[in-house]
Short mmCIF file of C-alpha atoms in Angstrom, two decimals:
data_model
loop_
_atom_site.label_atom_id
_atom_site.label_comp_id
_atom_site.label_asym_id
_atom_site.label_seq_id
_atom_site.Cartn_x
_atom_site.Cartn_y
_atom_site.Cartn_z
CA GLY D 1 23.28 -1.83 -17.86
CA ALA D 2 21.08 0.76 -16.24
CA VAL D 3 20.48 -0.93 -12.86
CA VAL D 4 18.92 0.84 -9.96
CA SER D 5 19.09 -0.55 -6.45
CA GLN D 6 17.17 0.34 -3.23
CA HIS D 7 18.02 -0.44 0.31
CA PRO D 8 16.37 -1.68 2.39
CA SER D 9 13.86 -3.70 0.46
CA ARG D 10 11.56 -3.99 3.51
CA VAL D 11 11.38 -2.15 6.79
CA ILE D 12 9.21 -2.39 9.73
CA CYS D 13 9.47 0.36 12.41
CA LYS D 14 7.61 1.81 15.29
CA SER D 15 5.50 4.92 15.10
CA GLY D 16 7.75 8.03 15.65
CA THR D 17 10.97 6.71 14.31
CA SER D 18 12.71 7.90 11.21
CA VAL D 19 13.54 5.64 8.34
CA LYS D 20 16.16 6.24 5.55
CA ILE D 21 15.78 4.64 2.15
CA GLU D 22 18.72 4.70 -0.27
CA CYS D 23 18.44 4.68 -4.10
CA ARG D 24 21.60 3.96 -6.18
CA SER D 25 22.40 3.84 -9.80
CA LEU D 26 24.82 1.01 -10.09
CA ASP D 27 26.35 1.46 -13.51
CA PHE D 28 25.48 4.96 -14.56
CA GLN D 29 25.30 8.55 -13.26
CA ALA D 30 21.99 10.24 -12.77
CA THR D 31 21.75 13.96 -12.15
CA THR D 32 18.03 13.44 -11.63
CA MET D 33 16.17 10.80 -9.62
CA PHE D 34 12.61 10.48 -8.65
CA TRP D 35 10.76 9.22 -5.69
CA TYR D 36 7.33 7.65 -5.94
CA ARG D 37 4.93 6.04 -3.50
CA GLN D 38 2.40 3.44 -4.21
CA PHE D 39 -0.64 2.51 -2.11
CA PRO D 40 -2.21 -1.08 -2.57
CA LYS D 41 -3.86 -1.44 -5.95
CA GLN D 42 -3.13 2.14 -6.77
CA SER D 43 -0.83 3.69 -9.31
CA LEU D 44 2.48 5.30 -8.61
CA MET D 45 2.27 8.74 -7.34
CA LEU D 46 5.33 11.07 -7.84
CA MET D 47 6.49 12.57 -4.55
CA ALA D 48 9.48 14.58 -5.52
CA THR D 49 12.28 15.12 -8.06
CA SER D 50 15.76 14.81 -6.68
CA ASN D 51 18.51 16.79 -8.29
CA GLU D 52 22.25 16.33 -7.50
CA GLY D 53 23.66 19.29 -5.76
CA SER D 54 20.41 21.16 -5.25
CA LYS D 55 17.15 21.05 -3.34
CA ALA D 56 14.56 18.55 -4.28
CA THR D 57 11.30 19.64 -5.93
CA TYR D 58 8.30 18.39 -4.10
CA GLU D 59 4.95 17.66 -5.63
CA GLN D 60 1.94 19.37 -4.31
CA GLY D 61 0.58 17.92 -1.06
CA VAL D 62 3.96 16.25 -0.22
CA GLU D 63 5.45 17.57 3.00
CA LYS D 64 9.16 18.36 2.50
CA ASP D 65 9.90 18.40 6.18
CA LYS D 66 8.29 14.97 6.49
CA PHE D 67 10.06 13.46 3.51
CA LEU D 68 13.68 14.54 3.38
CA ILE D 69 15.53 13.99 0.19
CA ASN D 70 19.24 14.27 -0.16
CA HIS D 71 20.99 13.74 -3.60
CA ALA D 72 24.47 13.84 -2.44
CA SER D 73 26.16 12.36 -5.44
CA LEU D 74 25.42 11.35 -9.09
CA THR D 75 24.76 7.79 -8.04
CA LEU D 76 22.91 8.10 -4.73
CA SER D 77 19.65 9.72 -3.53
CA THR D 78 18.17 9.07 -0.09
CA LEU D 79 14.62 9.51 1.24
CA THR D 80 14.22 9.91 4.90
CA VAL D 81 10.66 9.51 6.26
CA THR D 82 10.84 11.40 9.58
CA SER D 83 8.70 10.64 12.61
CA ALA D 84 6.93 7.92 10.65
CA HIS D 85 3.33 7.07 11.35
CA PRO D 86 1.11 4.20 10.25
CA GLU D 87 -0.34 6.24 7.38
CA ASP D 88 3.16 6.57 5.92
CA SER D 89 3.07 2.82 5.44
CA SER D 90 3.49 2.30 1.65
CA PHE D 91 5.70 1.05 -1.17
CA TYR D 92 8.30 3.56 -2.03
CA ILE D 93 9.99 3.32 -5.43
CA CYS D 94 12.84 5.46 -6.87
CA SER D 95 13.83 5.95 -10.38
CA ALA D 96 16.83 7.42 -12.13
CA ASP D 97 17.27 9.34 -15.32
CA PRO D 98 20.67 8.28 -16.83
CA ASP D 99 22.97 11.10 -17.86
CA VAL D 100 23.73 9.33 -21.23
CA ALA D 101 22.34 10.11 -24.69
CA GLU D 102 21.55 6.35 -25.26
CA HIS D 103 18.85 6.52 -22.47
CA TYR D 104 17.77 10.11 -22.77
CA ASN D 105 14.67 10.78 -20.72
CA GLU D 106 14.24 7.04 -20.03
CA GLN D 107 13.32 6.00 -16.51
CA PHE D 108 14.95 3.10 -14.70
CA PHE D 109 13.29 2.02 -11.52
CA GLY D 110 14.61 0.55 -8.27
CA PRO D 111 12.91 -2.63 -6.89
CA GLY D 112 11.04 -0.65 -4.19
CA THR D 113 11.03 -0.47 -0.40
CA ARG D 114 8.05 -1.58 1.48
CA LEU D 115 7.61 0.48 4.64
CA THR D 116 5.39 -0.69 7.43
CA VAL D 117 4.90 1.61 10.46
CA LEU D 118 3.36 -0.07 13.47
CA LYS Y 1 -3.23 18.95 -16.37
CA GLN Y 2 -2.10 15.67 -17.99
CA GLU Y 3 -4.23 12.71 -17.21
CA VAL Y 4 -3.38 9.07 -18.23
CA THR Y 5 -6.09 6.51 -18.56
CA GLN Y 6 -5.66 2.74 -19.10
CA ILE Y 7 -8.33 0.58 -20.42
CA PRO Y 8 -9.23 -2.13 -19.38
CA ALA Y 9 -8.38 -2.15 -15.69
CA ALA Y 10 -8.18 -5.95 -15.73
CA LEU Y 11 -7.91 -8.49 -18.46
CA SER Y 12 -8.03 -12.35 -18.48
CA VAL Y 13 -7.17 -14.24 -21.68
CA PRO Y 14 -6.19 -17.81 -22.54
CA GLU Y 15 -2.64 -18.62 -23.12
CA GLY Y 16 -1.52 -18.21 -26.68
CA GLU Y 17 -3.80 -15.39 -27.63
CA ASN Y 18 -2.74 -11.96 -28.87
CA LEU Y 19 -3.92 -8.97 -26.92
CA VAL Y 20 -3.94 -5.27 -26.85
CA LEU Y 21 -3.65 -2.89 -23.84
CA ASN Y 22 -4.72 0.75 -24.22
CA CYS Y 23 -3.40 3.92 -22.81
CA SER Y 24 -4.69 7.36 -23.47
CA PHE Y 25 -3.56 10.87 -22.39
CA THR Y 26 -5.15 14.28 -22.54
CA ASP Y 27 -2.19 16.53 -23.34
CA SER Y 28 -0.39 15.67 -26.49
CA ALA Y 29 2.63 17.80 -25.61
CA ILE Y 30 4.77 14.86 -24.35
CA TYR Y 31 8.39 14.02 -24.62
CA ASN Y 32 7.83 10.25 -24.46
CA LEU Y 33 5.74 7.43 -23.43
CA GLN Y 34 6.97 4.34 -21.54
CA TRP Y 35 5.42 0.99 -20.90
CA PHE Y 36 6.26 -0.95 -17.67
CA ARG Y 37 5.30 -4.17 -16.09
CA GLN Y 38 5.05 -4.60 -12.36
CA ASP Y 39 4.85 -8.03 -10.58
CA PRO Y 40 3.18 -8.00 -7.18
CA GLY Y 41 5.21 -6.29 -4.57
CA LYS Y 42 8.03 -5.55 -6.96
CA GLY Y 43 9.43 -2.51 -8.74
CA LEU Y 44 8.76 -1.60 -12.29
CA THR Y 45 10.44 -3.16 -15.29
CA SER Y 46 10.66 -1.03 -18.41
CA LEU Y 47 9.29 -2.69 -21.48
CA LEU Y 48 9.33 -0.11 -24.25
CA LEU Y 49 10.05 3.58 -24.52
CA ILE Y 50 8.59 5.56 -27.43
CA GLN Y 51 9.97 9.05 -28.05
CA SER Y 52 7.38 11.61 -29.22
CA SER Y 53 8.83 11.62 -32.72
CA GLN Y 54 8.41 7.83 -33.00
CA ARG Y 55 5.27 5.83 -33.81
CA GLU Y 56 6.21 2.40 -32.55
CA GLN Y 57 8.72 0.27 -30.83
CA THR Y 58 9.14 -3.43 -30.80
CA SER Y 59 10.91 -5.84 -28.48
CA GLY Y 60 10.36 -9.54 -28.95
CA ARG Y 61 6.66 -10.36 -28.60
CA LEU Y 62 5.85 -6.80 -27.62
CA ASN Y 63 4.91 -3.93 -29.88
CA ALA Y 64 4.01 -0.48 -28.66
CA SER Y 65 2.52 2.21 -30.79
CA LEU Y 66 2.03 5.91 -30.24
CA ASP Y 67 -0.45 8.26 -31.91
CA LYS Y 68 0.38 11.58 -30.24
CA SER Y 69 -2.15 13.60 -32.05
CA SER Y 70 -5.01 11.46 -30.83
CA GLY Y 71 -3.43 10.92 -27.33
CA ARG Y 72 -3.22 7.14 -27.59
CA SER Y 73 -0.79 4.40 -27.16
CA THR Y 74 -1.32 0.59 -27.41
CA LEU Y 75 0.75 -2.29 -26.22
CA TYR Y 76 0.37 -5.44 -28.26
CA ILE Y 77 1.50 -8.76 -26.77
CA ALA Y 78 1.75 -11.65 -29.22
CA ALA Y 79 1.27 -15.28 -28.25
CA SER Y 80 0.56 -14.58 -24.61
CA GLN Y 81 2.25 -16.75 -21.95
CA PRO Y 82 1.42 -17.35 -18.24
CA GLY Y 83 4.67 -15.49 -17.44
CA ASP Y 84 3.09 -12.35 -18.96
CA SER Y 85 0.73 -12.19 -16.09
CA ALA Y 86 1.44 -8.84 -14.28
CA THR Y 87 0.22 -5.25 -14.06
CA TYR Y 88 1.11 -3.18 -17.02
CA LEU Y 89 1.60 0.56 -16.60
CA CYS Y 90 2.00 3.30 -19.05
CA ALA Y 91 3.62 6.58 -18.10
CA VAL Y 92 3.82 9.72 -20.08
CA ARG Y 93 6.58 12.35 -19.64
CA SER Y 94 5.06 15.71 -20.32
CA SER Y 95 6.66 18.83 -21.62
CA ASP Y 96 6.90 20.17 -18.01
CA ASP Y 97 9.19 17.07 -17.25
CA LYS Y 98 6.63 15.49 -15.07
CA ILE Y 99 5.93 11.74 -15.34
CA ILE Y 100 2.28 10.68 -15.02
CA PHE Y 101 1.27 7.15 -14.68
CA GLY Y 102 -1.87 5.50 -15.57
CA LYS Y 103 -3.54 3.20 -12.98
CA GLY Y 104 -2.48 0.13 -14.91
CA THR Y 105 -3.98 -2.92 -16.40
CA ARG Y 106 -3.96 -6.20 -14.48
CA LEU Y 107 -3.32 -8.93 -16.90
CA HIS Y 108 -3.88 -12.56 -16.10
CA ILE Y 109 -2.98 -15.23 -18.69
CA LEU Y 110 -4.88 -18.47 -18.19
CA PRO Y 111 -2.82 -21.63 -18.71
#
C-alpha cells in the first residue's frame, strides 16, 4: 500500500514551453501533497505544499506564477512549469501525506520526473 | 530555522560490516524523523519513520534511533550488502509542518 506515481518519468522540451507533471496517490487519499526539486548531488528542496481544494503554499524564493500547482482531487496534484528555461532542468519529486491514522505524518514519495529544458 | 546535517557525506565499507549513519538537527521541536534511501536518478524509498515520542524503530537489518533532546538520530545497518549501496537521507518534520532534508550520505558497499 501507499504507492505514489508520477507522470511523466522523463521529459525533454524546448525553452519557452510549459510542462505538466502529475502526482497520484494510487491506493490512498491525500489532502496534502508536497513538491520538491533536486539538483545533481544536492538534497531535496521543498518547493510548495499542495492542499486539496485550496491554494498551494510556496516556499520562499519559489515563483508561484512559474510553478503552478493544482490539487484538484484527493488523489491528484499537478505541477506545471510554465515557460520553462534551461535553469528549470531538474529532478522533480512529489510526496503525499496519507489521510489515514496508520500513516500519520508519514511521507510517501513518487519516483520523480526528470525535466530537461533545451 | 531547522537545519539537518548528515555525517559522513560519503562512506565506503566492505561487505558484511555493520555501519552507522548519523543525522543531527538543530531544533528539537519535531513531529517525526524519517530515513530514506535514494538510488541514482530514482525517487525516495522510505526506510523507517520515528515519531517524536519514540526512541527507535527496526526493520530487518535496519535500526534507527532518535534522541530528540540532543538532536540526533542514527541509522544502523547490520551485515551490509552490495545492494545497500545508495544515498541515505534523513528528513525532519518540524512543528511548523515543514520537512527539512539533510544532504545525505552516499554509501558504497564493497563486494
